[in-house]
Amino acid sequence: MDHINHSQIISQHCCHCNLKLSIPPHDTQQVVICPRCNSQLDDGRSWSLNRLFILSITLLMLAPIAFWQPLISIHLLGTQINANVIEGIQLINQQGDPLTASIVAFCAIVAPLFLPIFIIYLYLGKRLRLNLRPILLVLSRLKEWVMLDVYLIGLGIAAIKMQDYATVFLGHGFIAFITMTFISLLILIHLNVEQLWRLFYPKQPQSNGPEALTCQACHYTGSPNSRGVCRRCHRPLHYREPYSLQKTWAALIAAMILLFPANLMPISVVYLNGQRMEDTIYSGVVSLIDSGNWPIAIIVFIASILVPFIKIVIMILLLLSIQRHSKTDPVLRMKLLKFVTWIGRWSMLDLFVIALMMTLINRDQLMSFTMGPAALFFGVAVILTILAVEWLDSRLIWDSYGKSQSTK
């Protein structure tokens, strides 16, 4: 470290707490952590674009098999019935609920396909000199929406539930889906969008100027250009994200309102031998406990009931702490914000299970499974809680803490 060329030291602001940093030259395997908020500015797990390109090609080759071929099959009433990703979404749409079908389709198909397609676009676009800024901006926000791992857990829950009614077999697409999930996780872990920005649009940060601002989209530090946008990603540049608190509050309040019908109304309806049986989220957990499926009941309870409640409570506490200039440790509040960012996507588990169950037993025979009215409310509430976390500018936590210290 004694031989560092000081001209190579990068001066920039932390995009999470706005601390001014001097970052020495480092390779892609080194971790860079902000000393104030403990946020990872570079996680040291970056892979080259060539390796990500090869994985993306593999992912696209597996996609038709994983989405179209049966994931699981059952023998019901002398008939073999197959379940795949596409058919479950089609059944939800045919039932007259296109919005819920769109939510499931985006998280289980569209976002997972966007990931390899955009990486391939980057790989080819670099050679064709295309504008890659929109792709990089989307990739930086895509991680929370790729939910193949959540769908895989939902597949296991659906298979266990179906064991009460029929014999369950693994389908031809199961191995392809597991492989696709594993590869997508590898890509998300080793995809460093910040490094890609530096690769395609290298610009030296300008943190010493009086008008230096940090872009929340590409994390570039510098003054805006003549049009008031970031010099690297061309997104409007602001001191803090405009209306961050207002948008977060609006999304949280709307989610809280929607969670009432989501938990009180039936989320699934089963017709068995002419008898209608409705299940709310809670009664579904109770029925799993009664049937002896304790582990599955715990997973569903945590994902569908506990996680939305915890997210809303934590986000409300964070918003109030910002508005009241709380003296609570800002590092703790940052950890809470990162925690709710990580857990939020798992609430989609129930919708994925319902989509699979509809494929398997929605046959208009002696047994039929349909989606209840609560599913739409629940799906929209989950989307709103994810957006609420994304819309909160974490730098406001440190601003409010600084104001609380200045009043001592």
C-alpha positions as a printed NumPy array, in Angstrom:
array([[  0.   ,   0.   ,   0.   ],
       [  3.04 ,   2.274,   0.411],
       [  3.566,   2.269,  -3.348],
       [  0.071,   3.411,  -4.349],
       [  0.014,   6.011,  -7.086],
       [ -2.084,   8.776,  -5.544],
       [ -3.25 ,   9.861,  -8.99 ],
       [ -5.079,   6.519,  -9.24 ],
       [ -6.999,   6.979,  -5.996],
       [-10.711,   7.458,  -6.7  ],
       [-12.539,  10.068,  -4.634],
       [-16.281,   9.604,  -4.495],
       [-19.256,   9.663,  -2.152],
       [-20.869,   6.538,  -0.709],
       [-24.211,   6.095,  -2.469],
       [-25.761,   4.774,   0.774],
       [-24.682,   7.372,   3.37 ],
       [-22.992,  10.098,   1.263],
       [-19.647,   9.826,   3.075],
       [-16.733,  11.127,   1.01 ],
       [-14.327,   8.259,   0.302],
       [-10.871,   7.846,  -1.168],
       [-10.706,   4.4  ,  -2.778],
       [ -7.257,   3.08 ,  -3.774],
       [ -6.79 ,   0.876,  -6.849],
       [ -8.078,  -2.66 ,  -6.238],
       [ -8.776,  -5.795,  -8.243],
       [-12.158,  -7.42 ,  -8.805],
       [-11.617,  -9.943,  -6.001],
       [-11.199,  -7.32 ,  -3.263],
       [-14.08 ,  -6.111,  -1.11 ],
       [-14.645,  -2.378,  -0.65 ],
       [-16.728,  -1.413,   2.4  ],
       [-17.851,   2.042,   3.484],
       [-16.333,   2.696,   6.943],
       [-19.389,   4.609,   8.137],
       [-22.472,   2.622,   7.037],
       [-20.744,  -0.756,   6.44 ],
       [-22.293,  -1.017,   2.974],
       [-20.402,  -3.014,   0.366],
       [-19.413,  -0.735,  -2.486],
       [-17.654,  -3.628,  -4.237],
       [-18.322,  -7.178,  -3.033],
       [-15.237,  -8.747,  -4.604],
       [-17.244, -11.358,  -6.529],
       [-17.191,  -9.811,  -9.989],
       [-17.008, -12.059, -13.038],
       [-15.95 , -10.988, -16.487],
       [-18.551, -10.106, -19.096],
       [-17.345, -13.046, -21.217],
       [-18.152, -15.538, -18.45 ],
       [-21.537, -13.909, -17.768],
       [-22.263, -14.041, -21.516],
       [-21.647, -17.809, -21.649],
       [-23.9  , -18.379, -18.616],
       [-26.594, -16.202, -20.188],
       [-26.559, -18.245, -23.401],
       [-26.923, -21.409, -21.307],
       [-29.8  , -19.843, -19.387],
       [-31.708, -19.012, -22.57 ],
       [-31.172, -22.526, -23.924],
       [-32.662, -24.009, -20.742],
       [-35.616, -21.598, -20.58 ],
       [-37.96 , -23.362, -23.112],
       [-37.497, -26.682, -21.313],
       [-37.823, -25.173, -17.814],
       [-40.953, -23.141, -18.635],
       [-42.809, -25.401, -21.092],
       [-41.971, -28.935, -19.97 ],
       [-43.689, -30.482, -16.908],
       [-42.076, -29.667, -13.577],
       [-44.145, -32.197, -11.643],
       [-46.821, -34.703, -12.672],
       [-49.603, -36.434, -10.753],
       [-51.949, -39.36 , -11.376],
       [-55.453, -38.163, -10.483],
       [-58.625, -40.111, -11.232],
       [-56.728, -42.327, -13.679],
       [-55.307, -39.374, -15.596],
       [-51.752, -38.068, -15.683],
       [-51.694, -34.307, -15.181],
       [-48.596, -32.169, -15.736],
       [-47.744, -28.788, -14.234],
       [-45.502, -26.219, -15.9  ],
       [-44.844, -22.523, -15.415],
       [-46.629, -21.258, -18.538],
       [-49.871, -23.19 , -18.062],
       [-50.354, -21.976, -14.483],
       [-50.162, -18.359, -15.642],
       [-52.553, -19.054, -18.525],
       [-55.112, -20.571, -16.155],
       [-54.976, -17.547, -13.861],
       [-55.59 , -15.311, -16.874],
       [-58.443, -17.498, -18.176],
       [-60.073, -17.313, -14.756],
       [-60.437, -13.572, -15.336],
       [-57.529, -12.251, -13.282],
       [-55.008, -10.912, -15.837],
       [-53.311,  -8.576, -13.333],
       [-52.399, -11.419, -10.968],
       [-51.286, -13.491, -13.963],
       [-49.078, -10.595, -15.066],
       [-47.48 , -10.349, -11.606],
       [-46.66 , -14.065, -11.562],
       [-45.454, -13.977, -15.186],
       [-43.145, -11.032, -14.593],
       [-41.477, -12.507, -11.503],
       [-41.271, -16.109, -12.767],
       [-40.623, -15.635, -16.5  ],
       [-40.079, -12.066, -17.728],
       [-37.52 , -10.85 , -15.164],
       [-35.524, -14.141, -15.266],
       [-35.366, -13.848, -19.081],
       [-34.508, -10.144, -19.017],
       [-31.37 , -10.999, -17.025],
       [-29.589, -13.104, -19.708],
       [-31.032, -11.097, -22.61 ],
       [-29.664,  -7.832, -21.219],
       [-26.239,  -9.357, -20.528],
       [-26.094, -10.659, -24.109],
       [-27.146,  -7.198, -25.293],
       [-24.26 ,  -5.685, -23.307],
       [-21.808,  -8.186, -24.771],
       [-22.9  ,  -7.516, -28.353],
       [-23.629,  -3.833, -27.818],
       [-20.055,  -3.184, -26.712],
       [-18.861,  -4.354, -30.129],
       [-21.628,  -2.589, -32.069],
       [-21.219,   0.659, -30.081],
       [-24.853,   0.744, -28.989],
       [-26.281,   2.882, -26.187],
       [-26.003,   0.594, -23.155],
       [-27.137,   3.051, -20.48 ],
       [-30.819,   1.95 , -20.341],
       [-29.77 ,  -1.709, -20.039],
       [-27.351,  -0.983, -17.185],
       [-30.017,   1.053, -15.372],
       [-32.525,  -1.808, -15.578],
       [-29.94 ,  -4.418, -14.517],
       [-29.193,  -2.442, -11.362],
       [-32.861,  -2.805, -10.326],
       [-33.566,  -6.313, -11.601],
       [-32.169,  -8.444,  -8.769],
       [-35.218,  -8.232,  -6.476],
       [-37.567,  -9.295,  -9.279],
       [-35.848, -12.496, -10.462],
       [-37.695, -15.045,  -8.318],
       [-36.84 , -18.459,  -9.732],
       [-35.584, -19.582,  -6.304],
       [-38.864, -18.534,  -4.683],
       [-40.798, -20.387,  -7.401],
       [-38.691, -23.501,  -6.767],
       [-39.67 , -23.469,  -3.083],
       [-43.296, -22.979,  -4.165],
       [-42.955, -26.023,  -6.39 ],
       [-41.851, -28.104,  -3.416],
       [-44.781, -26.884,  -1.32 ],
       [-47.268, -27.645,  -4.118],
       [-45.833, -31.162,  -4.492],
       [-46.163, -31.824,  -0.753],
       [-49.74 , -30.516,  -0.727],
       [-50.66 , -32.747,  -3.673],
       [-49.418, -35.864,  -1.876],
       [-52.69 , -35.795,   0.094],
       [-54.667, -36.267,  -3.127],
       [-52.451, -38.111,  -5.631],
       [-49.057, -39.615,  -6.365],
       [-46.519, -36.967,  -7.382],
       [-43.724, -37.512,  -9.931],
       [-40.933, -35.221, -11.091],
       [-41.417, -33.942, -14.649],
       [-38.973, -33.586, -17.544],
       [-38.523, -29.861, -16.937],
       [-37.61 , -30.175, -13.257],
       [-33.847, -30.629, -13.75 ],
       [-33.783, -27.815, -16.313],
       [-35.619, -25.504, -13.906],
       [-33.249, -26.284, -11.028],
       [-30.249, -25.722, -13.303],
       [-31.732, -22.467, -14.574],
       [-32.341, -21.294, -11.   ],
       [-28.757, -22.13 , -10.006],
       [-27.259, -20.337, -13.019],
       [-29.428, -17.241, -12.491],
       [-28.281, -17.075,  -8.849],
       [-24.652, -17.338,  -9.969],
       [-25.183, -14.479, -12.432],
       [-26.887, -12.28 ,  -9.834],
       [-24.139, -12.954,  -7.284],
       [-21.273, -12.233,  -9.667],
       [-22.864,  -9.449, -11.718],
       [-21.236,  -6.171, -10.691],
       [-23.178,  -3.416, -12.43 ],
       [-20.904,  -0.735, -10.971],
       [-17.92 ,  -2.398, -12.624],
       [-19.819,  -2.564, -15.926],
       [-20.481,   1.171, -15.717],
       [-16.743,   1.734, -15.295],
       [-16.053,  -0.622, -18.219],
       [-18.462,   0.921, -20.732],
       [-18.524,   4.545, -19.552],
       [-15.288,   5.278, -17.671],
       [-15.487,   8.664, -16.003],
       [-13.329,   9.924, -13.175],
       [-15.504,  10.954, -10.184],
       [-15.474,  14.651,  -9.314],
       [-16.152,  14.681,  -5.58 ],
       [-14.24 ,  17.861,  -4.782],
       [-16.47 ,  20.293,  -6.59 ],
       [-19.061,  22.323,  -4.665],
       [-21.842,  20.963,  -6.862],
       [-20.764,  17.312,  -6.655],
       [-23.738,  14.972,  -6.258],
       [-24.012,  11.187,  -6.115],
       [-26.227,   9.519,  -8.706],
       [-28.37 ,   6.805,  -7.12 ],
       [-28.74 ,   5.032, -10.458],
       [-25.095,   4.512, -11.513],
       [-23.339,   5.705,  -8.302],
       [-21.261,   8.284, -10.164],
       [-20.114,  11.273,  -8.098],
       [-19.853,  14.581,  -9.894],
       [-21.652,  17.736, -10.883],
       [-24.608,  17.553, -13.28 ],
       [-24.149,  18.645, -16.864],
       [-25.858,  21.639, -18.438],
       [-29.141,  19.686, -18.662],
       [-29.044,  18.775, -14.961],
       [-28.459,  15.069, -15.569],
       [-25.727,  12.643, -14.525],
       [-22.696,  12.797, -16.794],
       [-22.447,   8.986, -16.901],
       [-25.989,   7.545, -17.051],
       [-27.873,  10.698, -18.192],
       [-30.472,  10.298, -15.443],
       [-31.708,  13.474, -13.655],
       [-29.324,  14.242, -10.795],
       [-30.63 ,  15.443,  -7.419],
       [-29.14 ,  16.17 ,  -4.   ],
       [-31.605,  13.591,  -2.63 ],
       [-34.167,  11.496,  -4.502],
       [-37.225,  13.773,  -4.92 ],
       [-40.336,  12.841,  -2.921],
       [-38.618,   9.757,  -1.521],
       [-40.488,   9.849,   1.801],
       [-43.825,  10.688,   0.176],
       [-43.597,   7.835,  -2.35 ],
       [-42.511,   5.368,   0.327],
       [-45.359,   6.377,   2.649],
       [-47.882,   6.146,  -0.206],
       [-46.736,   2.63 ,  -1.163],
       [-46.757,   1.459,   2.474],
       [-50.216,   2.853,   3.247],
       [-51.643,   1.309,   0.081],
       [-50.006,  -2.039,   0.964],
       [-51.426,  -1.947,   4.498],
       [-54.931,  -1.307,   3.146],
       [-54.641,  -4.153,   0.635],
       [-53.338,  -6.623,   3.223],
       [-56.672,  -6.54 ,   5.085],
       [-58.721,  -8.133,   2.266],
       [-55.662, -10.227,   1.343],
       [-55.734, -11.899,   4.767],
       [-59.481, -11.887,   5.431],
       [-60.77 , -13.089,   2.052],
       [-60.145, -16.584,   0.616],
       [-56.937, -16.893,  -1.385],
       [-57.823, -20.327,  -2.789],
       [-61.023, -22.303,  -3.357],
       [-61.14 , -26.101,  -3.672],
       [-64.174, -28.028,  -4.959],
       [-64.033, -31.66 ,  -3.808],
       [-66.928, -34.022,  -4.522],
       [-69.246, -31.055,  -4.971],
       [-68.204, -29.443,  -1.699],
       [-66.675, -25.942,  -1.717],
       [-63.754, -25.377,   0.661],
       [-62.227, -21.902,   0.987],
       [-58.838, -21.144,   2.47 ],
       [-57.458, -17.828,   3.639],
       [-53.702, -17.481,   4.032],
       [-53.986, -18.244,   7.76 ],
       [-56.389, -21.172,   7.408],
       [-54.083, -22.632,   4.76 ],
       [-51.257, -22.604,   7.301],
       [-53.532, -24.251,   9.894],
       [-54.556, -26.991,   7.443],
       [-50.88 , -27.718,   6.75 ],
       [-50.274, -28.067,  10.492],
       [-53.308, -30.354,  10.871],
       [-51.986, -32.582,   8.074],
       [-48.612, -32.866,   9.812],
       [-46.662, -30.678,   7.377],
       [-45.072, -28.506,  10.064],
       [-41.982, -27.432,   8.079],
       [-44.084, -26.325,   5.09 ],
       [-46.558, -24.562,   7.39 ],
       [-43.715, -22.61 ,   8.987],
       [-42.315, -21.592,   5.58 ],
       [-45.724, -20.41 ,   4.328],
       [-46.462, -18.578,   7.6  ],
       [-43.13 , -16.745,   7.516],
       [-43.302, -15.858,   3.805],
       [-46.987, -14.929,   3.518],
       [-47.898, -13.54 ,   6.956],
       [-44.809, -12.673,   8.976],
       [-42.654, -11.14 ,   6.236],
       [-45.217,  -8.555,   4.967],
       [-46.001,  -7.563,   8.56 ],
       [-42.311,  -7.237,   9.512],
       [-41.531,  -5.25 ,   6.364],
       [-44.287,  -2.733,   6.994],
       [-43.418,  -2.312,  10.693],
       [-39.701,  -1.829,   9.975],
       [-40.351,   0.61 ,   7.131],
       [-42.74 ,   2.677,   9.263],
       [-40.15 ,   2.836,  12.057],
       [-37.471,   3.903,   9.577],
       [-39.683,   6.623,   8.086],
       [-40.638,   7.962,  11.507],
       [-37.004,   7.921,  12.623],
       [-36.093,  10.042,   9.594],
       [-38.915,  12.521,  10.024],
       [-38.352,  12.889,  13.796],
       [-34.543,  13.086,  13.507],
       [-34.098,  10.038,  15.713],
       [-30.824,   9.493,  17.57 ],
       [-31.039,   5.737,  16.974],
       [-27.813,   4.267,  15.6  ],
       [-27.956,   4.87 ,  11.814],
       [-25.852,   1.743,  11.178],
       [-28.597,  -0.327,  12.832],
       [-31.217,   1.378,  10.692],
       [-29.177,   0.633,   7.566],
       [-29.029,  -3.037,   8.557],
       [-32.809,  -3.069,   8.969],
       [-33.248,  -1.502,   5.521],
       [-30.975,  -4.12 ,   3.935],
       [-32.862,  -6.864,   5.79 ],
       [-36.272,  -5.844,   4.429],
       [-34.742,  -5.502,   0.956],
       [-33.634,  -9.127,   1.142],
       [-36.79 , -10.713,   2.6  ],
       [-39.443,  -8.876,   0.597],
       [-39.42 , -11.054,  -2.521],
       [-40.234, -14.246,  -0.573],
       [-43.801, -13.095,  -0.01 ],
       [-44.581, -14.066,  -3.62 ],
       [-44.407, -17.715,  -2.523],
       [-48.177, -18.115,  -2.044],
       [-49.031, -16.89 ,  -5.548],
       [-46.557, -19.308,  -7.109],
       [-48.028, -22.225,  -5.129],
       [-51.542, -21.269,  -6.249],
       [-50.476, -21.087,  -9.919],
       [-49.022, -24.607,  -9.705],
       [-52.012, -26.021,  -7.823],
       [-54.409, -24.629, -10.424],
       [-52.448, -26.403, -13.152],
       [-52.604, -29.732, -11.338],
       [-56.199, -29.925, -10.108],
       [-58.245, -27.305, -11.954],
       [-59.77 , -29.978, -14.186],
       [-63.525, -29.54 , -13.711],
       [-63.759, -33.134, -12.558],
       [-64.507, -34.341,  -9.054],
       [-61.826, -31.965,  -7.819],
       [-61.185, -28.383,  -8.884],
       [-58.849, -25.668,  -7.597],
       [-59.345, -21.961,  -8.311],
       [-57.787, -18.73 ,  -7.143],
       [-59.636, -16.742,  -4.492],
       [-60.23 , -12.959,  -4.584],
       [-57.508, -12.346,  -1.979],
       [-54.741, -13.344,  -4.413],
       [-54.87 , -10.073,  -6.361],
       [-54.844,  -7.944,  -3.193],
       [-51.946,  -9.946,  -1.808],
       [-49.881,  -9.797,  -5.014],
       [-50.279,  -6.032,  -5.383],
       [-49.454,  -5.523,  -1.677],
       [-46.208,  -7.497,  -2.081],
       [-45.235,  -5.432,  -5.149],
       [-45.945,  -2.199,  -3.262],
       [-43.795,  -3.2  ,  -0.278],
       [-40.884,  -4.014,  -2.603],
       [-41.289,  -0.629,  -4.315],
       [-41.505,   1.145,  -0.939],
       [-38.061,  -0.183,  -0.014],
       [-36.604,   0.776,  -3.405],
       [-38.001,   4.313,  -3.205],
       [-36.502,   5.142,   0.189],
       [-33.265,   7.1  ,  -0.192],
       [-31.02 ,   5.659,   2.545],
       [-28.998,   8.882,   2.697],
       [-31.972,  10.487,   4.451],
       [-31.232,   8.25 ,   7.466],
       [-27.812,   9.862,   7.833],
       [-29.16 ,  13.351,   7.152],
       [-31.691,  13.018,   9.969],
       [-29.07 ,  11.553,  12.312],
       [-26.758,  14.488,  11.584],
       [-29.557,  16.918,  12.447],
       [-30.237,  15.089,  15.719],
       [-26.558,  15.388,  16.677],
       [-26.441,  19.071,  15.793],
       [-29.286,  19.828,  18.243],
       [-27.357,  18.457,  21.241]])
